[in-house]
PDB file of C-alpha atoms in Angstrom:
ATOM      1  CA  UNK A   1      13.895  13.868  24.539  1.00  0.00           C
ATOM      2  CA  UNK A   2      16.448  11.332  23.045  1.00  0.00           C
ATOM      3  CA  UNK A   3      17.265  12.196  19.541  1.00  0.00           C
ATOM      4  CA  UNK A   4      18.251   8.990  17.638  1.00  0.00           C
ATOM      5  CA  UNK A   5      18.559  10.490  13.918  1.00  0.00           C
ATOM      6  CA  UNK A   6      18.089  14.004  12.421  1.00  0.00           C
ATOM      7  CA  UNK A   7      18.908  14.508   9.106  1.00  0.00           C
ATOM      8  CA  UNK A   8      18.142  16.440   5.925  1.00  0.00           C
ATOM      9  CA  UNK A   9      18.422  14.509   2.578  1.00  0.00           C
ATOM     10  CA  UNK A  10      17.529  15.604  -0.986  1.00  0.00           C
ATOM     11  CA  UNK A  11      16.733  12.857  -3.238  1.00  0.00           C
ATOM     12  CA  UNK A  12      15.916  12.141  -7.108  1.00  0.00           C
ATOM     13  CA  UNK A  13      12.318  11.216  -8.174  1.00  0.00           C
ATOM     14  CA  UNK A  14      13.160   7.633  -8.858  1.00  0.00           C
ATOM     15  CA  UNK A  15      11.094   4.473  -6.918  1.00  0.00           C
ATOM     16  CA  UNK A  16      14.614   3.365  -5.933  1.00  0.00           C
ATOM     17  CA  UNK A  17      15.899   6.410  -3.646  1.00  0.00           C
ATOM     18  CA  UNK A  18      12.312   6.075  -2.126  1.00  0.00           C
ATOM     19  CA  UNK A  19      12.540   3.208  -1.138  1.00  0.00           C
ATOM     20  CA  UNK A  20      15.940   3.496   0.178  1.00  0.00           C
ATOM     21  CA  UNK A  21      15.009   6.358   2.146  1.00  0.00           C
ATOM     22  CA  UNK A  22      12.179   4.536   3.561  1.00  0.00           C
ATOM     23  CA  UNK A  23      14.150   1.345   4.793  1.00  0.00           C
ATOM     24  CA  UNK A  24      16.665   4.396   6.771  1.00  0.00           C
ATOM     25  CA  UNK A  25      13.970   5.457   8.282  1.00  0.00           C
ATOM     26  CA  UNK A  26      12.136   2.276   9.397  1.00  0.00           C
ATOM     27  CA  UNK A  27      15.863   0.564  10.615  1.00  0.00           C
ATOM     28  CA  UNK A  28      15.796   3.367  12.989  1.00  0.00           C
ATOM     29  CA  UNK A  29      12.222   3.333  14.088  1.00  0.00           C
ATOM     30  CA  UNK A  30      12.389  -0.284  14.191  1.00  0.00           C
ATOM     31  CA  UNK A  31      15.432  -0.541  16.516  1.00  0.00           C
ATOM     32  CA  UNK A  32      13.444   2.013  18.980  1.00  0.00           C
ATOM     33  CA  UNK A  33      11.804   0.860  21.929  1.00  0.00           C
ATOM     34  CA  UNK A  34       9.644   3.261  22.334  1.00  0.00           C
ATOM     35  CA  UNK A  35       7.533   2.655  19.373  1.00  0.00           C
ATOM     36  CA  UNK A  36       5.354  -0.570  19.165  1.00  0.00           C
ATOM     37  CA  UNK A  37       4.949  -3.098  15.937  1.00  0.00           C
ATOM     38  CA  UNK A  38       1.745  -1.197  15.663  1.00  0.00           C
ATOM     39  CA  UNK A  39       2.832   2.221  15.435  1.00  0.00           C
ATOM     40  CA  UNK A  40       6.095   0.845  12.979  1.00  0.00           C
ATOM     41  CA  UNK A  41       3.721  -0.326  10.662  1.00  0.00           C
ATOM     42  CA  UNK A  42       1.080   2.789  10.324  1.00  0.00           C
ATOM     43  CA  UNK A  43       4.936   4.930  10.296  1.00  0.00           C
ATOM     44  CA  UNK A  44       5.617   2.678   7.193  1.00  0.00           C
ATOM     45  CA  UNK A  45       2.804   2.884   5.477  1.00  0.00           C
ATOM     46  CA  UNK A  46       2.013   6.173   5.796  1.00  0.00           C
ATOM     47  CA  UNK A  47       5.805   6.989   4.845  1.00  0.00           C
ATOM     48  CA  UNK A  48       5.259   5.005   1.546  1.00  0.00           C
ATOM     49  CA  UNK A  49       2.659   6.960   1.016  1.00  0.00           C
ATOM     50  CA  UNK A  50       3.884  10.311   1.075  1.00  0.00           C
ATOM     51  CA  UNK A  51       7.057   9.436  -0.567  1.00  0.00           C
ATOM     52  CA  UNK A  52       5.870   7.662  -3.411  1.00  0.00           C
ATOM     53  CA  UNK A  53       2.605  10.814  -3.378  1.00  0.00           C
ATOM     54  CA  UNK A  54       6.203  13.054  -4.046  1.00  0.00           C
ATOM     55  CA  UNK A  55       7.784  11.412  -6.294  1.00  0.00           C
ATOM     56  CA  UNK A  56       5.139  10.099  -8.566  1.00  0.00           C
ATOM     57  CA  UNK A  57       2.545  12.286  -7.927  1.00  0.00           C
ATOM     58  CA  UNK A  58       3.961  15.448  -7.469  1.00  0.00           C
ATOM     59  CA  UNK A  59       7.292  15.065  -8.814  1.00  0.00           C
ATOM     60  CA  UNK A  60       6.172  12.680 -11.842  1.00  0.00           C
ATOM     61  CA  UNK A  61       9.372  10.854 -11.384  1.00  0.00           C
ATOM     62  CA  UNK A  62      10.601  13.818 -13.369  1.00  0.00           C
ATOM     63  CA  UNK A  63      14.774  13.382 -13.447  1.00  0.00           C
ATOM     64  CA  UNK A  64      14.638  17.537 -13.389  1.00  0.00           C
ATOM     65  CA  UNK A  65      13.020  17.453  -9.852  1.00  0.00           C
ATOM     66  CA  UNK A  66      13.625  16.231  -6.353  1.00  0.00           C
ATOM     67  CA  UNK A  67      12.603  15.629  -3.133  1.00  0.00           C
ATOM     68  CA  UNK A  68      13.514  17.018  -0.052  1.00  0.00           C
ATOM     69  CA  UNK A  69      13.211  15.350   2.975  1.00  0.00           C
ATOM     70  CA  UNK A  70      14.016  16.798   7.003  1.00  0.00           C
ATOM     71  CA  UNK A  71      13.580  14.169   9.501  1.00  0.00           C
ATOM     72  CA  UNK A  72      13.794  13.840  13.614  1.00  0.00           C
ATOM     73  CA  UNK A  73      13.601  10.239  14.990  1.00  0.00           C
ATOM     74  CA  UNK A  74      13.346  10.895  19.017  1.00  0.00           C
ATOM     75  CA  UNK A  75      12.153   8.378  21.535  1.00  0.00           C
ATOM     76  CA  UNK A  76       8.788  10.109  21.763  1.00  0.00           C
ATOM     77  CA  UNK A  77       8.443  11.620  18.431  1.00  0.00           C
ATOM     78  CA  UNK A  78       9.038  10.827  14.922  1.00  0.00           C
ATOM     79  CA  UNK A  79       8.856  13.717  12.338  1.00  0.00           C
ATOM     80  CA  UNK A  80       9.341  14.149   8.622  1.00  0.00           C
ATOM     81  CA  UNK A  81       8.783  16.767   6.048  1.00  0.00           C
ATOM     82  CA  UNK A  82       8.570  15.797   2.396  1.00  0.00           C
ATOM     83  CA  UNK A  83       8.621  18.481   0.041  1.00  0.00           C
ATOM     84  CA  UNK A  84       8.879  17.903  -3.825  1.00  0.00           C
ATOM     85  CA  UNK A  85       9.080  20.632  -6.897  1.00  0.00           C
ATOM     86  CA  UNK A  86       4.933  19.510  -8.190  1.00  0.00           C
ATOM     87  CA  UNK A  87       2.641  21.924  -8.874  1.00  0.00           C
ATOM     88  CA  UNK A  88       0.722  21.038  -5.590  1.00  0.00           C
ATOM     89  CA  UNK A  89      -2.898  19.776  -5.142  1.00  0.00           C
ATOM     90  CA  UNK A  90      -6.078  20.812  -3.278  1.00  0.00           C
ATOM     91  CA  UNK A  91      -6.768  18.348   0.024  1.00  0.00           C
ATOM     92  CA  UNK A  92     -10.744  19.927  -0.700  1.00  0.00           C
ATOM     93  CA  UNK A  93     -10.408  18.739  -4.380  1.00  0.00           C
ATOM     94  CA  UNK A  94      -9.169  14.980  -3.136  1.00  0.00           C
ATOM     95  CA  UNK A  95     -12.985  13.232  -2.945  1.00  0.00           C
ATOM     96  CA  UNK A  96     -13.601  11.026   0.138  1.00  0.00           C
ATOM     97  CA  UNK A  97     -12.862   7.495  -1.089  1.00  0.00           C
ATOM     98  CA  UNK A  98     -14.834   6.186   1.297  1.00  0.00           C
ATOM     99  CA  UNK A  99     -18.057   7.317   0.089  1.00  0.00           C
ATOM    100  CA  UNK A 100     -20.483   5.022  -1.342  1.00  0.00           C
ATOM    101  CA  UNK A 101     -20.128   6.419  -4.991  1.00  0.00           C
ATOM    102  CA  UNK A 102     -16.388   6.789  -4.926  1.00  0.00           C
ATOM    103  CA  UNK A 103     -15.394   3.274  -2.945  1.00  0.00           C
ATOM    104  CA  UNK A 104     -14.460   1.703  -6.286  1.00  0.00           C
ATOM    105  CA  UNK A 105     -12.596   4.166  -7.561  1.00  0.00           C
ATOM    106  CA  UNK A 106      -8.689   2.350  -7.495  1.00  0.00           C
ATOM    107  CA  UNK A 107      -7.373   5.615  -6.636  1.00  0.00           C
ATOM    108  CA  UNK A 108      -7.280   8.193  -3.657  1.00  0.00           C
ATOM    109  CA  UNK A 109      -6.919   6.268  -0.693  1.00  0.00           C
ATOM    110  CA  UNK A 110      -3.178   7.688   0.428  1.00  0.00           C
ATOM    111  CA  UNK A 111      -4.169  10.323   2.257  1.00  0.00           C
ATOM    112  CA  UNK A 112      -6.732   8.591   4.069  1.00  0.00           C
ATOM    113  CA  UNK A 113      -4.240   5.647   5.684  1.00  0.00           C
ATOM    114  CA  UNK A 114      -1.981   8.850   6.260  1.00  0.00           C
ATOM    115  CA  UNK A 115      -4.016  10.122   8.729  1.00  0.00           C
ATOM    116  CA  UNK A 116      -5.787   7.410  10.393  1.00  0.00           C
ATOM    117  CA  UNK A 117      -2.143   5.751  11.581  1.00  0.00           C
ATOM    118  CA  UNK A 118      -0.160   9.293  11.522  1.00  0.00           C
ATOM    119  CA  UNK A 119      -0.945  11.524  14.826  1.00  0.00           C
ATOM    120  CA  UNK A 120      -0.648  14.658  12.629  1.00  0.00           C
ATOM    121  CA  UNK A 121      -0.542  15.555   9.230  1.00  0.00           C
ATOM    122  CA  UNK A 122      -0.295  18.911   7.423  1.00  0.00           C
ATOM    123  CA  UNK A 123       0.115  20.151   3.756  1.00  0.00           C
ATOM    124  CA  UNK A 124       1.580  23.729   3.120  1.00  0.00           C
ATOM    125  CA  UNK A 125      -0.420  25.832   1.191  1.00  0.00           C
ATOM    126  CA  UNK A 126       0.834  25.028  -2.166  1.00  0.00           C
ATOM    127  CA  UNK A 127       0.245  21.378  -1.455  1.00  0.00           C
ATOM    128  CA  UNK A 128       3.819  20.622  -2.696  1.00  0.00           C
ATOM    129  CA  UNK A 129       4.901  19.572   1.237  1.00  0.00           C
ATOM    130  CA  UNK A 130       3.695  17.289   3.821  1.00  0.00           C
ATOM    131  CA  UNK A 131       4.352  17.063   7.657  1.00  0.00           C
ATOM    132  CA  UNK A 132       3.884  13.588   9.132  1.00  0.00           C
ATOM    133  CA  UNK A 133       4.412  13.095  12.848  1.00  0.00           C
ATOM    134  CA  UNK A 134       3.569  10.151  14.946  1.00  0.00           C
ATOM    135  CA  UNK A 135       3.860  10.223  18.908  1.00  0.00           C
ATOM    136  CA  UNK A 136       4.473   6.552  20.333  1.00  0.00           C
ATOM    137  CA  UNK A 137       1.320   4.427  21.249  1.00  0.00           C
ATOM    138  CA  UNK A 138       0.870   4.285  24.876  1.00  0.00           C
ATOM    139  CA  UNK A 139       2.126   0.791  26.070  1.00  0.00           C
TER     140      UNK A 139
ATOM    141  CA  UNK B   1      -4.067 -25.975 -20.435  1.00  0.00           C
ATOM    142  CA  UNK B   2      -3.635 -22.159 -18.902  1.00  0.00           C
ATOM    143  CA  UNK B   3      -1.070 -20.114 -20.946  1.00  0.00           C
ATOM    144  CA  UNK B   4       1.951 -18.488 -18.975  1.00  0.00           C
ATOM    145  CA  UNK B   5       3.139 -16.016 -20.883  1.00  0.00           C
ATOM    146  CA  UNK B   6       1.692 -13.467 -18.565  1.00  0.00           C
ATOM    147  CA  UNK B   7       4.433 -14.735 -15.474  1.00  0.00           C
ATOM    148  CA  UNK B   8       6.940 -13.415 -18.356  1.00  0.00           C
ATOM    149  CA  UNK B   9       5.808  -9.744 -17.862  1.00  0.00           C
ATOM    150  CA  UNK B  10       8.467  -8.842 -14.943  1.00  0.00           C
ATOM    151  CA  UNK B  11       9.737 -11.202 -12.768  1.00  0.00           C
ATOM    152  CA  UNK B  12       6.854 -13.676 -11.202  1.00  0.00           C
ATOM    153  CA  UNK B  13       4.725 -12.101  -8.189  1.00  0.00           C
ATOM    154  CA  UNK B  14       2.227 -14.817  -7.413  1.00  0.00           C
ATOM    155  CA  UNK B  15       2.456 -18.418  -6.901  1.00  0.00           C
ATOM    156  CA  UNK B  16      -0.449 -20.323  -8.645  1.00  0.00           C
ATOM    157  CA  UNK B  17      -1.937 -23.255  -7.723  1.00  0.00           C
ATOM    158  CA  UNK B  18      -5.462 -25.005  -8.465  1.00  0.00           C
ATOM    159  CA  UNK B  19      -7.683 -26.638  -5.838  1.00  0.00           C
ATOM    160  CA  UNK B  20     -10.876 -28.703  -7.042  1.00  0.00           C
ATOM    161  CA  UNK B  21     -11.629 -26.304  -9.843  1.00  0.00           C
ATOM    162  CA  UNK B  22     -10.523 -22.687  -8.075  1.00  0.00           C
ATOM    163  CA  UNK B  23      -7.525 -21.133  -9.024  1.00  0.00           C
ATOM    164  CA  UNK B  24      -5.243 -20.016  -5.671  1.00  0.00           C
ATOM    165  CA  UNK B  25      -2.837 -17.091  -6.357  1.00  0.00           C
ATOM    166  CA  UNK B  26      -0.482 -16.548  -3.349  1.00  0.00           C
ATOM    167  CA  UNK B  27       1.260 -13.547  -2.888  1.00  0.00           C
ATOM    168  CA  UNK B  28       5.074 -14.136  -2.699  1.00  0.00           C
ATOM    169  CA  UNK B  29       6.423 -10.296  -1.597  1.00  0.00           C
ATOM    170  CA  UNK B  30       6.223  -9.865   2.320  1.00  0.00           C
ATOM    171  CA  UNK B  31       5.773  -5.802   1.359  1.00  0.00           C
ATOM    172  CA  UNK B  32       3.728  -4.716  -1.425  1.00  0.00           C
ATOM    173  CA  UNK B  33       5.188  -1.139  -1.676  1.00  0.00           C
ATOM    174  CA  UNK B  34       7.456  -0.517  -4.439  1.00  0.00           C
ATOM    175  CA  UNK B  35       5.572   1.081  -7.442  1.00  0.00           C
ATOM    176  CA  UNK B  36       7.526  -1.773 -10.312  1.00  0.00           C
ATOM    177  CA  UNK B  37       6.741  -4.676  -7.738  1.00  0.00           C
ATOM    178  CA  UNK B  38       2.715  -3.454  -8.001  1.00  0.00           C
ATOM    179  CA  UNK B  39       2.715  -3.004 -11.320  1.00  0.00           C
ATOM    180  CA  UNK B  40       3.726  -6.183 -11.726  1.00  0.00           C
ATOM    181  CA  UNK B  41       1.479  -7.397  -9.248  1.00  0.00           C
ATOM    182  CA  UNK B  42      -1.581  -6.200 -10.868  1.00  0.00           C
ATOM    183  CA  UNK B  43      -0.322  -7.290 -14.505  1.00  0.00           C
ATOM    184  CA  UNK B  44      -0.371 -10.779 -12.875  1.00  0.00           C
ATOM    185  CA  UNK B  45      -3.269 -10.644 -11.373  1.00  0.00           C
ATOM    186  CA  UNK B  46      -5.375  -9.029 -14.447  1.00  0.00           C
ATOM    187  CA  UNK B  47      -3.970 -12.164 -16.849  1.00  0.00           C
ATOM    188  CA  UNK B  48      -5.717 -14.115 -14.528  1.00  0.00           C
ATOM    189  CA  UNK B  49      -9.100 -13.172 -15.905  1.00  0.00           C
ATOM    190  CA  UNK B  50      -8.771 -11.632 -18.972  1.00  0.00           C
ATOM    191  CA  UNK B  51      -6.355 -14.295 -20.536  1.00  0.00           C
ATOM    192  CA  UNK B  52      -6.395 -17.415 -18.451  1.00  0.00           C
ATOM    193  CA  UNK B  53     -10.380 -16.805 -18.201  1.00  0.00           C
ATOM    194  CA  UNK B  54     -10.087 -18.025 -14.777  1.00  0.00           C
ATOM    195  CA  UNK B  55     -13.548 -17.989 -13.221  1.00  0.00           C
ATOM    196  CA  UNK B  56     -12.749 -19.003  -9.374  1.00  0.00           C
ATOM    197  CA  UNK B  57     -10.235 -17.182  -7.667  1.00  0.00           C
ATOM    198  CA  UNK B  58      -8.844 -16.751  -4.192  1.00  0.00           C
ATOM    199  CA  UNK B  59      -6.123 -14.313  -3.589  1.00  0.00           C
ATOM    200  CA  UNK B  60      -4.080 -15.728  -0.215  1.00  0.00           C
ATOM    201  CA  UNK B  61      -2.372 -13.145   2.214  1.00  0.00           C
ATOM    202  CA  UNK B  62      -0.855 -15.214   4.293  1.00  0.00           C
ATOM    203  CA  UNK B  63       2.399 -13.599   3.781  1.00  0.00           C
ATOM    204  CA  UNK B  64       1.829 -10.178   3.267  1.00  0.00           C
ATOM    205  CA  UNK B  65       2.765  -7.849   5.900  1.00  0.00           C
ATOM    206  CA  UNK B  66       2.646  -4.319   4.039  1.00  0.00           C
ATOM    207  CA  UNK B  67       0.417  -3.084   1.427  1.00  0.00           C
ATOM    208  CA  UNK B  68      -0.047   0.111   0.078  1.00  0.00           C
ATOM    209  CA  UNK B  69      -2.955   2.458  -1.469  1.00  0.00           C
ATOM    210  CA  UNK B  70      -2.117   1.704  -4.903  1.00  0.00           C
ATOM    211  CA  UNK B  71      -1.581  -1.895  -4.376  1.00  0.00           C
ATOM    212  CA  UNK B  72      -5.481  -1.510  -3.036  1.00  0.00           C
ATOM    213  CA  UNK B  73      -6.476  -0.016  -6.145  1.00  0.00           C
ATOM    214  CA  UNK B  74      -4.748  -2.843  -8.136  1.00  0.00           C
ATOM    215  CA  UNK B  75      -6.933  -5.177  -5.845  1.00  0.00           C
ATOM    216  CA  UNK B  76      -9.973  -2.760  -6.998  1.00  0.00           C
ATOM    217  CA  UNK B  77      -9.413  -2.733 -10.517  1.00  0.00           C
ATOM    218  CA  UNK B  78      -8.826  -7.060 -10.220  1.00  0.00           C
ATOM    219  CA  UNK B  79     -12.519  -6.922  -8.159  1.00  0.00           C
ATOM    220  CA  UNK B  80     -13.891  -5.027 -11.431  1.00  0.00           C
ATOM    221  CA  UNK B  81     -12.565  -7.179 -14.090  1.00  0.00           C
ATOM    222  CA  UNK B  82     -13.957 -10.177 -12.158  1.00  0.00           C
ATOM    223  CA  UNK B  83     -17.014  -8.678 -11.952  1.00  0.00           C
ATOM    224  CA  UNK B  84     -17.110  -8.227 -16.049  1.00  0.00           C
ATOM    225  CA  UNK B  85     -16.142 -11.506 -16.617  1.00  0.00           C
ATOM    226  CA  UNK B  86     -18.604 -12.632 -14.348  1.00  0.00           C
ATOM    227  CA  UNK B  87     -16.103 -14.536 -12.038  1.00  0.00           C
ATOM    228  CA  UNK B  88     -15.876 -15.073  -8.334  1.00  0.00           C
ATOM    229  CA  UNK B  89     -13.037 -13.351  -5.920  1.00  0.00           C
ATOM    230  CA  UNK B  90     -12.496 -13.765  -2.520  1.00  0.00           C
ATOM    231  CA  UNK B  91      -9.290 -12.673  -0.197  1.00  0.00           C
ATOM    232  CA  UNK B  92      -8.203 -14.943   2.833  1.00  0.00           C
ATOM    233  CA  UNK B  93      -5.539 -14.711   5.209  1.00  0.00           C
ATOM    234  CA  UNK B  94      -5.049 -11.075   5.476  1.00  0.00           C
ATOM    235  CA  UNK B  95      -3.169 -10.343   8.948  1.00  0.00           C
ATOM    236  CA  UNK B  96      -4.830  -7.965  11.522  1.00  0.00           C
ATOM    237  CA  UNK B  97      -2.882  -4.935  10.958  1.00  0.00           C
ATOM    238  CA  UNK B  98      -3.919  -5.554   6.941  1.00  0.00           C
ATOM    239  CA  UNK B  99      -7.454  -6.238   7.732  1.00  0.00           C
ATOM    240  CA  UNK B 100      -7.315  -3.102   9.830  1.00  0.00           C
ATOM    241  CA  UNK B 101      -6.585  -1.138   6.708  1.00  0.00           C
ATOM    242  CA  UNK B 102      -9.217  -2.491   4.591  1.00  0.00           C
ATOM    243  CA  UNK B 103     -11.794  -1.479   7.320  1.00  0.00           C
ATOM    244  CA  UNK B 104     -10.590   2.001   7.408  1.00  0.00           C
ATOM    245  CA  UNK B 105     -11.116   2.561   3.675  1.00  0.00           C
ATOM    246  CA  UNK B 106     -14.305   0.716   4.162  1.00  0.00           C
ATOM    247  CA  UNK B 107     -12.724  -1.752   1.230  1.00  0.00           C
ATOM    248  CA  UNK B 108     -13.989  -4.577   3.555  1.00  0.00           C
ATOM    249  CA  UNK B 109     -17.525  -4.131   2.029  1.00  0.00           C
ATOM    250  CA  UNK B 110     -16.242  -4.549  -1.586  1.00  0.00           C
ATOM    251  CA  UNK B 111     -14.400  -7.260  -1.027  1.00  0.00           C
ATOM    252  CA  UNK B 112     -15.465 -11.152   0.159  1.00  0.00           C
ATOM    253  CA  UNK B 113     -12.802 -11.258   2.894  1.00  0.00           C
ATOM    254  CA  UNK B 114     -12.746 -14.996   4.755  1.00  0.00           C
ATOM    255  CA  UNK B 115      -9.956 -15.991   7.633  1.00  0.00           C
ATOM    256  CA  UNK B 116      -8.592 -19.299   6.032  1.00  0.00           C
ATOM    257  CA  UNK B 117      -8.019 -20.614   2.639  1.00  0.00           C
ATOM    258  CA  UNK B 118     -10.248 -23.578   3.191  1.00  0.00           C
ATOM    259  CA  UNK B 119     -13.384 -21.043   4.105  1.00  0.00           C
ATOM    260  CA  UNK B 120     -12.617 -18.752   1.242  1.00  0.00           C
ATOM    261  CA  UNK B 121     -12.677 -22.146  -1.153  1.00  0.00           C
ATOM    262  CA  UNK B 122     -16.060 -23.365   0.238  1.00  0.00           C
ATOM    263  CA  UNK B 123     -18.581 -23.146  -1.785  1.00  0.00           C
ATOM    264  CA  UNK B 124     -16.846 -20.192  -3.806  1.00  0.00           C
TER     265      UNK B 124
END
């Protein structure tokens, strides 16, 4: 297994460093072969997801708090951890936004998109960290 | 005349244009991500119908390549405040991958979705 990036980063709770952390990770996913258009774009949308779930969600773009972020970009596997300094949340407590009483409600759909373009995706106990992996798309 | 002093409120996220009586609002941001950017976004989209009073709309994706959850519930909230002001919405030109994440979050049965611009102004 190639290893193309590894790193460990902690960053503030601002929109900014999110964003910046998010265009590292997609220049390197990008410039890989080995993952498709396809699996770039679930990898970036689930990324915003969870980083902007840390930051605003968990973090509440507090100055006092930050985010902690380990990440492995290999050929065939692309892993993060996002942890931030929230109180955590309940997955159980998170209604299905797909159900027919909750589809208009403009709120809880993150999670969802996670895992329908991520392969995996865990939440510690405290719900204050998230593991995202994706494994390439066969071609 | 329509007034524009909501395109004052952050720096101008949709282009406007009106076709036989419907009002066309193009999205101008390939990614609709960044938290400011949708906040503006929505803001834009909200003075549409509750101070323009625009009764026709058509919200064009021709260009959009990313959106997120919460620029979904911005489209949600817009779909609601239509719906008070008893005014018509439809979305065209969203891109496969897009579409893709409507159907997942089953948003594809809120929303009247068409391919092309010129379907989505027929007969709106």
């Amino acid at each position: 297994m190639a290893v193309h990036d590894q790193f460990e980063v902690v960053i503030p709770s601002s929109t900014e460093a999110g964003q910046e952390l998010l265009e590292r990770v997609m220049g390197r996913i990008e410039s890989l072969e080995s993952f498709s258009m396809k699996d770039a774009f679930g990898i970036r949308l689930a990324l915003d997801e969870a980083i902007v779930n840390a930051i605003k969600h968990g973090n509440g773009f507090s100055p006092d708090k930050t985010v902690r972020v380990n990440c492995t970009i290999a050929d065939d596997l692309f892993r993060i951890e996002i942890e931030d300094q929230g109180p955590g949340f309940c997955l159980e407590d998170v209604p299905d936004p797909t159900e027919e009483e909750n589809l208009e409600r403009p709120c809880g759909r993150g999670i969802m998109l996670m895992r329908s373009f991520m392969s995996k995706i865990e939440y510690n106990a405290t719900g204050n960290m998230v593991l995202l992996e994706k494994i390439p798309s066969a071609k | 005349m329509y007034g524009k002093e909501h395109m004052s409120t952050g720096q101008r996220r949709l282009d406007i244009e009106e076709i036989g009586g419907v009002t066309v609002a193009r999205f101008v941001d390939k990614k609709i991500l960044d938290e400011t950017n949708i906040q503006n976004i929505g803001n834009q989209l909200f003075a549409l119908v509750d101070e323009d009073g625009r009764k026709k709309i058509v919200l064009d994706f021709s260009i959009v390549e990313y959106l997120s959850s919460a620029a979904l519930g911005k489209l949600i909230t817009m779909d609601k405040k239509v719906k008070t002001a008893k005014a018509k919405l439809r979305l065209c030109c969203i891109r496969p991958e897009i579409y893709e994440v409507f159907e997942i979050t089953r948003l594809n049965k809120i929303f009247d979705i068409k391919s092309t611009q010129d379907e989505a102004l027929d007969g709106i």
